[in-house]
Amino acid sequence: MDEKQTSAYQLEHIDIELTRECNNYCIHCSTGITQKGDELSTIEIKMLLKSAKCLGLKKVGFTGGEPFLQPQKLYDLLKYTRKLGLPTHIHTNGRLLNENNVAFVKKYGSEVTISLFGSSPKTHDLITTINGSFDETIKGLRTLIKADVSVSVYIVPMKTNLKEISNLVAMVQRKGCKKVRILSLSPTGRALDKYDELQLANEDMAQLNTTLGKLMKKNTVEITAGFCTRITYPNLTILKGHDECYAAKNRVHIDALGNVYPCTASSGRIILSAGNIRNFGSSIEEIWRYSPFFQFLRGFNSNPPEKCILCRRYEYCMSGCRVVVYHEYGNITIADPDCGGPH
């Protein structure tokens, strides 16, 4: 791609890990990798956001680990993003939420997402591997709802919690939360070695897609999904801004050590990183504009694999999630071999 082409892509959304620390130890966590190092400082993140603002940044997500384990860093960055005029969202497990920090979050207008993995303490705590985590997360959710903070619940369907997904959605609605997002399991981090063990069978995913579609019709809760998740669960509502795969096209995920990934689903798989903002000459601008990996992903949609060229469904699947295809077949450039060809 030439200079004009690379300049055409605006970096509108960044999700950034404030810390790798967490008070859960989830069996599928994409952050749970072994790479060590000093985490990005508040000053480094501010410099990053200031540079990204010049690239078109419109929204910032703060995640982890658990961001509320670094409250001062989180508070300082919420203040700074407001100064830059950037809306924010915080992804948390909810266990550390209380009236004081929720009031601060509300003051700065941040949206909040909470992960729930089961409708019962037994199932949720089995996935987080922390006894009592379910009760603390539910308490945090109630605190957010009571304070009238914009909140949604993230659910990752796995073999471990499949039987409770329907009850979980119903429970979330009863508690007063109107928004649920379904996330596909990603073969990264701790899930990398357990992916086949945790991932649902095709028939289970098909049944869950039907079940979730019925739940949407009879309940007031909104159940959304991003582009790659909707390949598996097409009955779900398209999450705003996720009508196609925008990995490296208008967003990136940056981990706590400064590694830049095309999307959150790819984080925790260092081979899918486009570089590190701390490396000499590797500013967020350099990585965003000139990373060969990012340029490949941007061109994939307009230059699909041969067997996809005549397929009418290509715009709905884009040959499958690149992260999953790479995990299963070791080649990020191919069409999903499980697909039978043009439809």
PDB file of C-alpha atoms in Angstrom, residues 34-326:
ATOM      1  CA  THR A  34       3.629 -15.998  30.212  1.00  0.00           C
ATOM      2  CA  GLN A  35       5.377 -12.970  28.694  1.00  0.00           C
ATOM      3  CA  LYS A  36       6.786 -10.765  31.458  1.00  0.00           C
ATOM      4  CA  GLY A  37       7.929  -7.157  31.590  1.00  0.00           C
ATOM      5  CA  ASP A  38       7.244  -3.693  32.959  1.00  0.00           C
ATOM      6  CA  GLU A  39       3.707  -2.545  32.322  1.00  0.00           C
ATOM      7  CA  LEU A  40       2.996   0.677  30.470  1.00  0.00           C
ATOM      8  CA  SER A  41       3.007   3.672  32.790  1.00  0.00           C
ATOM      9  CA  THR A  42       0.276   6.283  32.982  1.00  0.00           C
ATOM     10  CA  ILE A  43       2.556   8.730  31.170  1.00  0.00           C
ATOM     11  CA  GLU A  44       3.252   6.244  28.372  1.00  0.00           C
ATOM     12  CA  ILE A  45      -0.454   5.594  27.890  1.00  0.00           C
ATOM     13  CA  LYS A  46      -1.210   9.318  27.812  1.00  0.00           C
ATOM     14  CA  MET A  47       1.449   9.823  25.133  1.00  0.00           C
ATOM     15  CA  LEU A  48      -0.027   6.898  23.198  1.00  0.00           C
ATOM     16  CA  LEU A  49      -3.545   8.334  23.359  1.00  0.00           C
ATOM     17  CA  LYS A  50      -2.360  11.785  22.336  1.00  0.00           C
ATOM     18  CA  SER A  51      -0.634  10.317  19.272  1.00  0.00           C
ATOM     19  CA  ALA A  52      -3.642   8.164  18.429  1.00  0.00           C
ATOM     20  CA  LYS A  53      -5.906  11.206  18.633  1.00  0.00           C
ATOM     21  CA  CYS A  54      -4.003  12.563  15.632  1.00  0.00           C
ATOM     22  CA  LEU A  55      -4.762   9.295  13.793  1.00  0.00           C
ATOM     23  CA  GLY A  56      -8.512   9.718  14.249  1.00  0.00           C
ATOM     24  CA  LEU A  57      -9.110   8.170  17.697  1.00  0.00           C
ATOM     25  CA  LYS A  58     -12.767   8.396  18.764  1.00  0.00           C
ATOM     26  CA  LYS A  59     -13.160   5.929  21.647  1.00  0.00           C
ATOM     27  CA  VAL A  60     -11.001   4.168  24.240  1.00  0.00           C
ATOM     28  CA  GLY A  61     -11.582   0.982  26.182  1.00  0.00           C
ATOM     29  CA  PHE A  62      -9.709   0.270  29.412  1.00  0.00           C
ATOM     30  CA  THR A  63      -9.306  -3.396  30.247  1.00  0.00           C
ATOM     31  CA  GLY A  64      -6.892  -5.817  31.885  1.00  0.00           C
ATOM     32  CA  GLY A  65      -6.326  -7.951  33.834  1.00  0.00           C
ATOM     33  CA  GLU A  66      -8.545  -6.079  36.197  1.00  0.00           C
ATOM     34  CA  PRO A  67      -8.332  -2.280  35.747  1.00  0.00           C
ATOM     35  CA  PHE A  68      -9.716  -1.553  39.214  1.00  0.00           C
ATOM     36  CA  LEU A  69      -6.587  -3.142  40.709  1.00  0.00           C
ATOM     37  CA  GLN A  70      -4.847  -0.004  39.385  1.00  0.00           C
ATOM     38  CA  PRO A  71      -7.405   2.619  40.503  1.00  0.00           C
ATOM     39  CA  GLN A  72      -5.160   5.689  40.376  1.00  0.00           C
ATOM     40  CA  LYS A  73      -3.954   4.842  36.870  1.00  0.00           C
ATOM     41  CA  LEU A  74      -7.559   4.288  35.781  1.00  0.00           C
ATOM     42  CA  TYR A  75      -8.777   7.539  37.353  1.00  0.00           C
ATOM     43  CA  ASP A  76      -5.929   9.584  35.860  1.00  0.00           C
ATOM     44  CA  LEU A  77      -6.640   8.159  32.408  1.00  0.00           C
ATOM     45  CA  LEU A  78     -10.386   8.753  32.665  1.00  0.00           C
ATOM     46  CA  LYS A  79      -9.613  12.399  33.420  1.00  0.00           C
ATOM     47  CA  TYR A  80      -7.159  12.564  30.527  1.00  0.00           C
ATOM     48  CA  THR A  81      -9.497  11.003  27.981  1.00  0.00           C
ATOM     49  CA  ARG A  82     -12.165  13.517  28.950  1.00  0.00           C
ATOM     50  CA  LYS A  83      -9.603  16.280  28.345  1.00  0.00           C
ATOM     51  CA  LEU A  84      -9.044  14.793  24.884  1.00  0.00           C
ATOM     52  CA  GLY A  85     -12.793  14.598  24.316  1.00  0.00           C
ATOM     53  CA  LEU A  86     -12.792  10.797  24.039  1.00  0.00           C
ATOM     54  CA  PRO A  87     -15.629   8.603  25.355  1.00  0.00           C
ATOM     55  CA  THR A  88     -14.529   5.499  27.262  1.00  0.00           C
ATOM     56  CA  HIS A  89     -15.648   2.098  28.383  1.00  0.00           C
ATOM     57  CA  ILE A  90     -14.186  -0.072  31.130  1.00  0.00           C
ATOM     58  CA  HIS A  91     -14.123  -3.853  31.036  1.00  0.00           C
ATOM     59  CA  THR A  92     -14.069  -5.348  34.537  1.00  0.00           C
ATOM     60  CA  ASN A  93     -14.978  -8.513  36.402  1.00  0.00           C
ATOM     61  CA  GLY A  94     -16.925  -6.265  38.788  1.00  0.00           C
ATOM     62  CA  ARG A  95     -15.570  -7.728  42.007  1.00  0.00           C
ATOM     63  CA  LEU A  96     -13.963  -4.506  43.240  1.00  0.00           C
ATOM     64  CA  LEU A  97     -16.812  -2.170  42.406  1.00  0.00           C
ATOM     65  CA  ASN A  98     -18.308  -0.111  45.230  1.00  0.00           C
ATOM     66  CA  GLU A  99     -20.360   3.054  45.565  1.00  0.00           C
ATOM     67  CA  ASN A 100     -17.267   5.287  45.584  1.00  0.00           C
ATOM     68  CA  ASN A 101     -15.482   4.043  42.470  1.00  0.00           C
ATOM     69  CA  VAL A 102     -18.782   3.627  40.614  1.00  0.00           C
ATOM     70  CA  ALA A 103     -19.596   7.278  41.408  1.00  0.00           C
ATOM     71  CA  PHE A 104     -16.248   8.275  39.904  1.00  0.00           C
ATOM     72  CA  VAL A 105     -16.892   6.212  36.782  1.00  0.00           C
ATOM     73  CA  LYS A 106     -20.322   7.796  36.419  1.00  0.00           C
ATOM     74  CA  LYS A 107     -18.873  11.288  36.879  1.00  0.00           C
ATOM     75  CA  TYR A 108     -16.611  10.748  33.889  1.00  0.00           C
ATOM     76  CA  GLY A 109     -19.356   9.163  31.808  1.00  0.00           C
ATOM     77  CA  SER A 110     -17.675   5.845  31.155  1.00  0.00           C
ATOM     78  CA  GLU A 111     -19.642   2.831  30.018  1.00  0.00           C
ATOM     79  CA  VAL A 112     -18.894  -0.432  31.853  1.00  0.00           C
ATOM     80  CA  THR A 113     -18.918  -4.056  30.758  1.00  0.00           C
ATOM     81  CA  ILE A 114     -18.883  -6.939  33.216  1.00  0.00           C
ATOM     82  CA  SER A 115     -18.060 -10.578  32.464  1.00  0.00           C
ATOM     83  CA  LEU A 116     -20.422 -13.228  33.807  1.00  0.00           C
ATOM     84  CA  PHE A 117     -19.876 -16.877  32.988  1.00  0.00           C
ATOM     85  CA  GLY A 118     -22.737 -18.680  34.677  1.00  0.00           C
ATOM     86  CA  SER A 119     -26.104 -18.205  36.341  1.00  0.00           C
ATOM     87  CA  SER A 120     -24.869 -20.037  39.423  1.00  0.00           C
ATOM     88  CA  PRO A 121     -21.868 -19.535  41.716  1.00  0.00           C
ATOM     89  CA  LYS A 122     -20.721 -23.084  40.973  1.00  0.00           C
ATOM     90  CA  THR A 123     -20.368 -22.551  37.226  1.00  0.00           C
ATOM     91  CA  HIS A 124     -19.065 -18.972  37.309  1.00  0.00           C
ATOM     92  CA  ASP A 125     -16.516 -19.707  40.039  1.00  0.00           C
ATOM     93  CA  LEU A 126     -15.369 -22.845  38.220  1.00  0.00           C
ATOM     94  CA  ILE A 127     -14.435 -20.682  35.223  1.00  0.00           C
ATOM     95  CA  THR A 128     -12.834 -17.866  37.245  1.00  0.00           C
ATOM     96  CA  THR A 129     -11.250 -20.477  39.581  1.00  0.00           C
ATOM     97  CA  ILE A 130     -11.994 -18.133  42.497  1.00  0.00           C
ATOM     98  CA  ASN A 131     -14.544 -19.116  45.131  1.00  0.00           C
ATOM     99  CA  GLY A 132     -16.944 -16.289  45.906  1.00  0.00           C
ATOM    100  CA  SER A 133     -16.262 -14.419  42.658  1.00  0.00           C
ATOM    101  CA  PHE A 134     -19.853 -14.851  41.434  1.00  0.00           C
ATOM    102  CA  ASP A 135     -21.367 -13.140  44.475  1.00  0.00           C
ATOM    103  CA  GLU A 136     -18.907 -10.242  44.278  1.00  0.00           C
ATOM    104  CA  THR A 137     -19.502  -9.784  40.547  1.00  0.00           C
ATOM    105  CA  ILE A 138     -23.283  -9.746  41.035  1.00  0.00           C
ATOM    106  CA  LYS A 139     -22.852  -7.187  43.806  1.00  0.00           C
ATOM    107  CA  GLY A 140     -20.780  -5.024  41.463  1.00  0.00           C
ATOM    108  CA  LEU A 141     -23.410  -5.326  38.724  1.00  0.00           C
ATOM    109  CA  ARG A 142     -26.134  -4.241  41.140  1.00  0.00           C
ATOM    110  CA  THR A 143     -24.059  -1.246  42.233  1.00  0.00           C
ATOM    111  CA  LEU A 144     -23.672  -0.103  38.626  1.00  0.00           C
ATOM    112  CA  ILE A 145     -27.366  -0.535  37.864  1.00  0.00           C
ATOM    113  CA  LYS A 146     -28.377   1.291  41.055  1.00  0.00           C
ATOM    114  CA  ALA A 147     -26.127   4.200  40.092  1.00  0.00           C
ATOM    115  CA  ASP A 148     -27.661   4.251  36.587  1.00  0.00           C
ATOM    116  CA  VAL A 149     -24.339   3.649  34.855  1.00  0.00           C
ATOM    117  CA  SER A 150     -24.516   2.346  31.277  1.00  0.00           C
ATOM    118  CA  VAL A 151     -23.626  -1.314  31.738  1.00  0.00           C
ATOM    119  CA  SER A 152     -23.612  -4.467  29.631  1.00  0.00           C
ATOM    120  CA  VAL A 153     -22.756  -8.077  30.453  1.00  0.00           C
ATOM    121  CA  TYR A 154     -20.302 -10.110  28.403  1.00  0.00           C
ATOM    122  CA  ILE A 155     -20.865 -13.860  28.085  1.00  0.00           C
ATOM    123  CA  VAL A 156     -18.455 -16.370  26.545  1.00  0.00           C
ATOM    124  CA  PRO A 157     -20.243 -19.646  25.730  1.00  0.00           C
ATOM    125  CA  MET A 158     -18.129 -22.726  26.468  1.00  0.00           C
ATOM    126  CA  LYS A 159     -18.761 -26.369  27.218  1.00  0.00           C
ATOM    127  CA  THR A 160     -18.393 -25.434  30.889  1.00  0.00           C
ATOM    128  CA  ASN A 161     -21.368 -23.058  30.930  1.00  0.00           C
ATOM    129  CA  LEU A 162     -23.489 -23.983  27.888  1.00  0.00           C
ATOM    130  CA  LYS A 163     -26.412 -25.311  29.931  1.00  0.00           C
ATOM    131  CA  GLU A 164     -26.699 -22.042  31.877  1.00  0.00           C
ATOM    132  CA  ILE A 165     -26.585 -19.482  29.039  1.00  0.00           C
ATOM    133  CA  SER A 166     -30.380 -19.092  28.831  1.00  0.00           C
ATOM    134  CA  ASN A 167     -30.747 -18.768  32.599  1.00  0.00           C
ATOM    135  CA  LEU A 168     -27.831 -16.339  32.671  1.00  0.00           C
ATOM    136  CA  VAL A 169     -29.466 -14.027  30.122  1.00  0.00           C
ATOM    137  CA  ALA A 170     -32.742 -14.178  32.061  1.00  0.00           C
ATOM    138  CA  MET A 171     -30.956 -13.475  35.348  1.00  0.00           C
ATOM    139  CA  VAL A 172     -29.161 -10.462  33.887  1.00  0.00           C
ATOM    140  CA  GLN A 173     -32.480  -9.078  32.691  1.00  0.00           C
ATOM    141  CA  ARG A 174     -34.106  -9.567  36.107  1.00  0.00           C
ATOM    142  CA  LYS A 175     -31.321  -7.584  37.708  1.00  0.00           C
ATOM    143  CA  GLY A 176     -32.106  -4.658  35.450  1.00  0.00           C
ATOM    144  CA  CYS A 177     -29.343  -4.941  32.853  1.00  0.00           C
ATOM    145  CA  LYS A 178     -30.723  -4.498  29.344  1.00  0.00           C
ATOM    146  CA  LYS A 179     -27.626  -5.281  27.280  1.00  0.00           C
ATOM    147  CA  VAL A 180     -25.811  -8.587  26.771  1.00  0.00           C
ATOM    148  CA  ARG A 181     -22.964  -9.266  24.374  1.00  0.00           C
ATOM    149  CA  ILE A 182     -21.983 -12.773  23.305  1.00  0.00           C
ATOM    150  CA  LEU A 183     -18.277 -13.301  22.653  1.00  0.00           C
ATOM    151  CA  SER A 184     -16.787 -16.302  20.883  1.00  0.00           C
ATOM    152  CA  LEU A 185     -14.044 -18.185  22.671  1.00  0.00           C
ATOM    153  CA  SER A 186     -10.669 -17.092  21.328  1.00  0.00           C
ATOM    154  CA  PRO A 187      -7.726 -19.539  21.004  1.00  0.00           C
ATOM    155  CA  THR A 188      -5.289 -17.267  22.851  1.00  0.00           C
ATOM    156  CA  GLY A 189      -3.835 -16.955  26.326  1.00  0.00           C
ATOM    157  CA  ARG A 190      -4.910 -19.669  28.744  1.00  0.00           C
ATOM    158  CA  ALA A 191      -7.501 -20.932  26.276  1.00  0.00           C
ATOM    159  CA  LEU A 192      -4.808 -21.732  23.714  1.00  0.00           C
ATOM    160  CA  ASP A 193      -3.952 -25.153  25.110  1.00  0.00           C
ATOM    161  CA  LYS A 194      -7.546 -25.859  26.178  1.00  0.00           C
ATOM    162  CA  TYR A 195      -9.349 -24.571  23.103  1.00  0.00           C
ATOM    163  CA  ASP A 196     -10.611 -27.952  21.860  1.00  0.00           C
ATOM    164  CA  GLU A 197     -11.597 -28.859  25.408  1.00  0.00           C
ATOM    165  CA  LEU A 198     -13.577 -25.639  25.973  1.00  0.00           C
ATOM    166  CA  GLN A 199     -14.953 -24.826  22.513  1.00  0.00           C
ATOM    167  CA  LEU A 200     -18.526 -25.826  21.753  1.00  0.00           C
ATOM    168  CA  ALA A 201     -19.279 -28.453  19.144  1.00  0.00           C
ATOM    169  CA  ASN A 202     -20.847 -27.178  15.916  1.00  0.00           C
ATOM    170  CA  GLU A 203     -24.232 -28.664  16.765  1.00  0.00           C
ATOM    171  CA  ASP A 204     -24.192 -27.008  20.200  1.00  0.00           C
ATOM    172  CA  MET A 205     -23.402 -23.624  18.656  1.00  0.00           C
ATOM    173  CA  ALA A 206     -26.238 -24.055  16.163  1.00  0.00           C
ATOM    174  CA  GLN A 207     -28.671 -24.903  18.952  1.00  0.00           C
ATOM    175  CA  LEU A 208     -27.489 -21.979  21.057  1.00  0.00           C
ATOM    176  CA  ASN A 209     -27.962 -19.657  18.091  1.00  0.00           C
ATOM    177  CA  THR A 210     -31.595 -20.789  17.867  1.00  0.00           C
ATOM    178  CA  THR A 211     -32.105 -20.471  21.617  1.00  0.00           C
ATOM    179  CA  LEU A 212     -30.644 -16.958  21.783  1.00  0.00           C
ATOM    180  CA  GLY A 213     -32.801 -15.903  18.839  1.00  0.00           C
ATOM    181  CA  LYS A 214     -35.928 -17.028  20.720  1.00  0.00           C
ATOM    182  CA  LEU A 215     -34.793 -15.248  23.886  1.00  0.00           C
ATOM    183  CA  MET A 216     -34.447 -11.994  21.972  1.00  0.00           C
ATOM    184  CA  LYS A 217     -38.029 -12.262  20.736  1.00  0.00           C
ATOM    185  CA  LYS A 218     -39.634 -12.813  24.122  1.00  0.00           C
ATOM    186  CA  ASN A 219     -37.383 -10.664  26.338  1.00  0.00           C
ATOM    187  CA  THR A 220     -36.535  -6.978  26.446  1.00  0.00           C
ATOM    188  CA  VAL A 221     -32.821  -7.651  26.816  1.00  0.00           C
ATOM    189  CA  GLU A 222     -30.689  -6.791  23.783  1.00  0.00           C
ATOM    190  CA  ILE A 223     -28.290  -9.582  22.773  1.00  0.00           C
ATOM    191  CA  THR A 224     -25.567  -8.395  20.427  1.00  0.00           C
ATOM    192  CA  ALA A 225     -22.408  -9.798  18.890  1.00  0.00           C
ATOM    193  CA  GLY A 226     -19.427  -8.550  16.935  1.00  0.00           C
ATOM    194  CA  PHE A 227     -18.743  -9.601  13.356  1.00  0.00           C
ATOM    195  CA  CYS A 228     -16.724 -12.759  14.004  1.00  0.00           C
ATOM    196  CA  THR A 229     -19.108 -13.996  16.709  1.00  0.00           C
ATOM    197  CA  ARG A 230     -22.064 -13.531  14.344  1.00  0.00           C
ATOM    198  CA  ILE A 231     -20.455 -15.948  11.883  1.00  0.00           C
ATOM    199  CA  THR A 232     -21.367 -18.582  14.470  1.00  0.00           C
ATOM    200  CA  TYR A 233     -24.480 -16.912  15.920  1.00  0.00           C
ATOM    201  CA  PRO A 234     -26.188 -15.115  13.003  1.00  0.00           C
ATOM    202  CA  ASN A 235     -29.474 -14.699  14.911  1.00  0.00           C
ATOM    203  CA  LEU A 236     -27.890 -12.124  17.207  1.00  0.00           C
ATOM    204  CA  THR A 237     -28.164  -8.389  16.690  1.00  0.00           C
ATOM    205  CA  ILE A 238     -25.185  -6.748  14.996  1.00  0.00           C
ATOM    206  CA  LEU A 239     -23.218  -4.764  17.555  1.00  0.00           C
ATOM    207  CA  LYS A 240     -22.977  -1.145  16.446  1.00  0.00           C
ATOM    208  CA  GLY A 241     -19.756  -0.583  14.535  1.00  0.00           C
ATOM    209  CA  HIS A 242     -19.178  -4.317  14.035  1.00  0.00           C
ATOM    210  CA  ASP A 243     -20.941  -4.947  10.725  1.00  0.00           C
ATOM    211  CA  GLU A 244     -17.672  -6.310   9.323  1.00  0.00           C
ATOM    212  CA  CYS A 245     -14.247  -7.282  10.661  1.00  0.00           C
ATOM    213  CA  TYR A 246     -12.527  -3.990  11.459  1.00  0.00           C
ATOM    214  CA  ALA A 247      -9.377  -5.511  12.950  1.00  0.00           C
ATOM    215  CA  ALA A 248      -6.475  -3.206  12.013  1.00  0.00           C
ATOM    216  CA  LYS A 249      -8.892  -1.192   9.872  1.00  0.00           C
ATOM    217  CA  ASN A 250     -10.190   1.178  12.533  1.00  0.00           C
ATOM    218  CA  ARG A 251      -9.114  -0.417  15.815  1.00  0.00           C
ATOM    219  CA  VAL A 252      -6.326  -2.105  17.728  1.00  0.00           C
ATOM    220  CA  HIS A 253      -5.776  -3.793  21.074  1.00  0.00           C
ATOM    221  CA  ILE A 254      -2.665  -2.876  23.070  1.00  0.00           C
ATOM    222  CA  ASP A 255      -1.598  -5.089  25.932  1.00  0.00           C
ATOM    223  CA  ALA A 256      -0.086  -3.942  29.219  1.00  0.00           C
ATOM    224  CA  LEU A 257       3.456  -4.430  27.858  1.00  0.00           C
ATOM    225  CA  GLY A 258       2.913  -2.318  24.738  1.00  0.00           C
ATOM    226  CA  ASN A 259       2.324  -5.072  22.155  1.00  0.00           C
ATOM    227  CA  VAL A 260      -0.101  -3.949  19.438  1.00  0.00           C
ATOM    228  CA  TYR A 261      -2.670  -6.426  18.098  1.00  0.00           C
ATOM    229  CA  PRO A 262      -5.271  -6.000  15.336  1.00  0.00           C
ATOM    230  CA  CYS A 263      -8.126  -6.876  17.713  1.00  0.00           C
ATOM    231  CA  THR A 264      -8.877  -8.098  21.215  1.00  0.00           C
ATOM    232  CA  ALA A 265      -9.478 -11.654  19.962  1.00  0.00           C
ATOM    233  CA  SER A 266      -5.853 -11.843  18.796  1.00  0.00           C
ATOM    234  CA  SER A 267      -4.322 -10.432  21.972  1.00  0.00           C
ATOM    235  CA  GLY A 268      -2.309 -12.876  24.027  1.00  0.00           C
ATOM    236  CA  ARG A 269      -0.913 -14.514  20.863  1.00  0.00           C
ATOM    237  CA  ILE A 270       2.370 -12.661  20.453  1.00  0.00           C
ATOM    238  CA  ILE A 271       2.910 -14.048  16.942  1.00  0.00           C
ATOM    239  CA  LEU A 272      -0.164 -12.001  15.900  1.00  0.00           C
ATOM    240  CA  SER A 273       1.290  -8.763  17.243  1.00  0.00           C
ATOM    241  CA  ALA A 274       2.230  -6.039  14.751  1.00  0.00           C
ATOM    242  CA  GLY A 275       4.959  -4.675  17.008  1.00  0.00           C
ATOM    243  CA  ASN A 276       5.566  -2.966  20.336  1.00  0.00           C
ATOM    244  CA  ILE A 277       5.251   0.774  20.868  1.00  0.00           C
ATOM    245  CA  ARG A 278       8.364   0.732  23.070  1.00  0.00           C
ATOM    246  CA  ASN A 279      10.630  -0.601  20.351  1.00  0.00           C
ATOM    247  CA  PHE A 280      12.845   1.950  18.631  1.00  0.00           C
ATOM    248  CA  GLY A 281      10.966   3.581  15.783  1.00  0.00           C
ATOM    249  CA  SER A 282       7.763   1.708  16.605  1.00  0.00           C
ATOM    250  CA  SER A 283       5.368   4.440  17.647  1.00  0.00           C
ATOM    251  CA  ILE A 284       1.651   3.777  17.366  1.00  0.00           C
ATOM    252  CA  GLU A 285       1.678   5.908  14.219  1.00  0.00           C
ATOM    253  CA  GLU A 286       4.451   3.839  12.596  1.00  0.00           C
ATOM    254  CA  ILE A 287       2.767   0.553  13.477  1.00  0.00           C
ATOM    255  CA  TRP A 288      -0.673   1.732  12.401  1.00  0.00           C
ATOM    256  CA  ARG A 289       0.431   3.121   9.059  1.00  0.00           C
ATOM    257  CA  TYR A 290       3.152   0.716   7.968  1.00  0.00           C
ATOM    258  CA  SER A 291       2.850  -2.664   9.692  1.00  0.00           C
ATOM    259  CA  PRO A 292       2.960  -5.348   6.928  1.00  0.00           C
ATOM    260  CA  PHE A 293       0.627  -7.495   9.003  1.00  0.00           C
ATOM    261  CA  PHE A 294      -1.936  -4.711   9.279  1.00  0.00           C
ATOM    262  CA  GLN A 295      -1.634  -3.974   5.568  1.00  0.00           C
ATOM    263  CA  PHE A 296      -2.324  -7.642   4.786  1.00  0.00           C
ATOM    264  CA  LEU A 297      -5.469  -7.637   6.950  1.00  0.00           C
ATOM    265  CA  ARG A 298      -6.695  -4.442   5.294  1.00  0.00           C
ATOM    266  CA  GLY A 299      -6.255  -5.946   1.862  1.00  0.00           C
ATOM    267  CA  PHE A 300      -7.818  -9.301   2.703  1.00  0.00           C
ATOM    268  CA  ASN A 301     -11.380  -8.090   2.170  1.00  0.00           C
ATOM    269  CA  SER A 302     -10.687  -6.747  -1.314  1.00  0.00           C
ATOM    270  CA  ASN A 303      -8.400  -9.670  -2.216  1.00  0.00           C
ATOM    271  CA  PRO A 304     -10.110 -12.760  -0.817  1.00  0.00           C
ATOM    272  CA  PRO A 305      -8.834 -16.333  -1.257  1.00  0.00           C
ATOM    273  CA  GLU A 306      -9.644 -17.833  -4.657  1.00  0.00           C
ATOM    274  CA  LYS A 307     -12.435 -20.090  -3.465  1.00  0.00           C
ATOM    275  CA  CYS A 308     -14.213 -17.089  -1.885  1.00  0.00           C
ATOM    276  CA  ILE A 309     -14.194 -14.796  -4.928  1.00  0.00           C
ATOM    277  CA  LEU A 310     -17.535 -15.971  -6.319  1.00  0.00           C
ATOM    278  CA  CYS A 311     -19.169 -16.683  -2.965  1.00  0.00           C
ATOM    279  CA  ARG A 312     -22.187 -14.539  -2.120  1.00  0.00           C
ATOM    280  CA  ARG A 313     -21.637 -15.201   1.582  1.00  0.00           C
ATOM    281  CA  TYR A 314     -18.122 -13.783   1.693  1.00  0.00           C
ATOM    282  CA  GLU A 315     -19.235 -10.420   3.072  1.00  0.00           C
ATOM    283  CA  TYR A 316     -20.895 -12.263   5.972  1.00  0.00           C
ATOM    284  CA  CYS A 317     -17.923 -14.443   6.941  1.00  0.00           C
ATOM    285  CA  MET A 318     -14.776 -13.030   5.269  1.00  0.00           C
ATOM    286  CA  SER A 319     -13.367 -16.577   5.106  1.00  0.00           C
ATOM    287  CA  GLY A 320     -13.693 -17.002   8.867  1.00  0.00           C
ATOM    288  CA  CYS A 321     -12.021 -15.340  11.843  1.00  0.00           C
ATOM    289  CA  ARG A 322      -8.318 -14.994  11.024  1.00  0.00           C
ATOM    290  CA  VAL A 323      -7.322 -15.827  14.609  1.00  0.00           C
ATOM    291  CA  VAL A 324      -9.267 -19.101  14.610  1.00  0.00           C
ATOM    292  CA  VAL A 325      -8.121 -20.052  11.094  1.00  0.00           C
ATOM    293  CA  TYR A 326      -4.506 -19.466  12.100  1.00  0.00           C
TER     294      TYR A 326
END
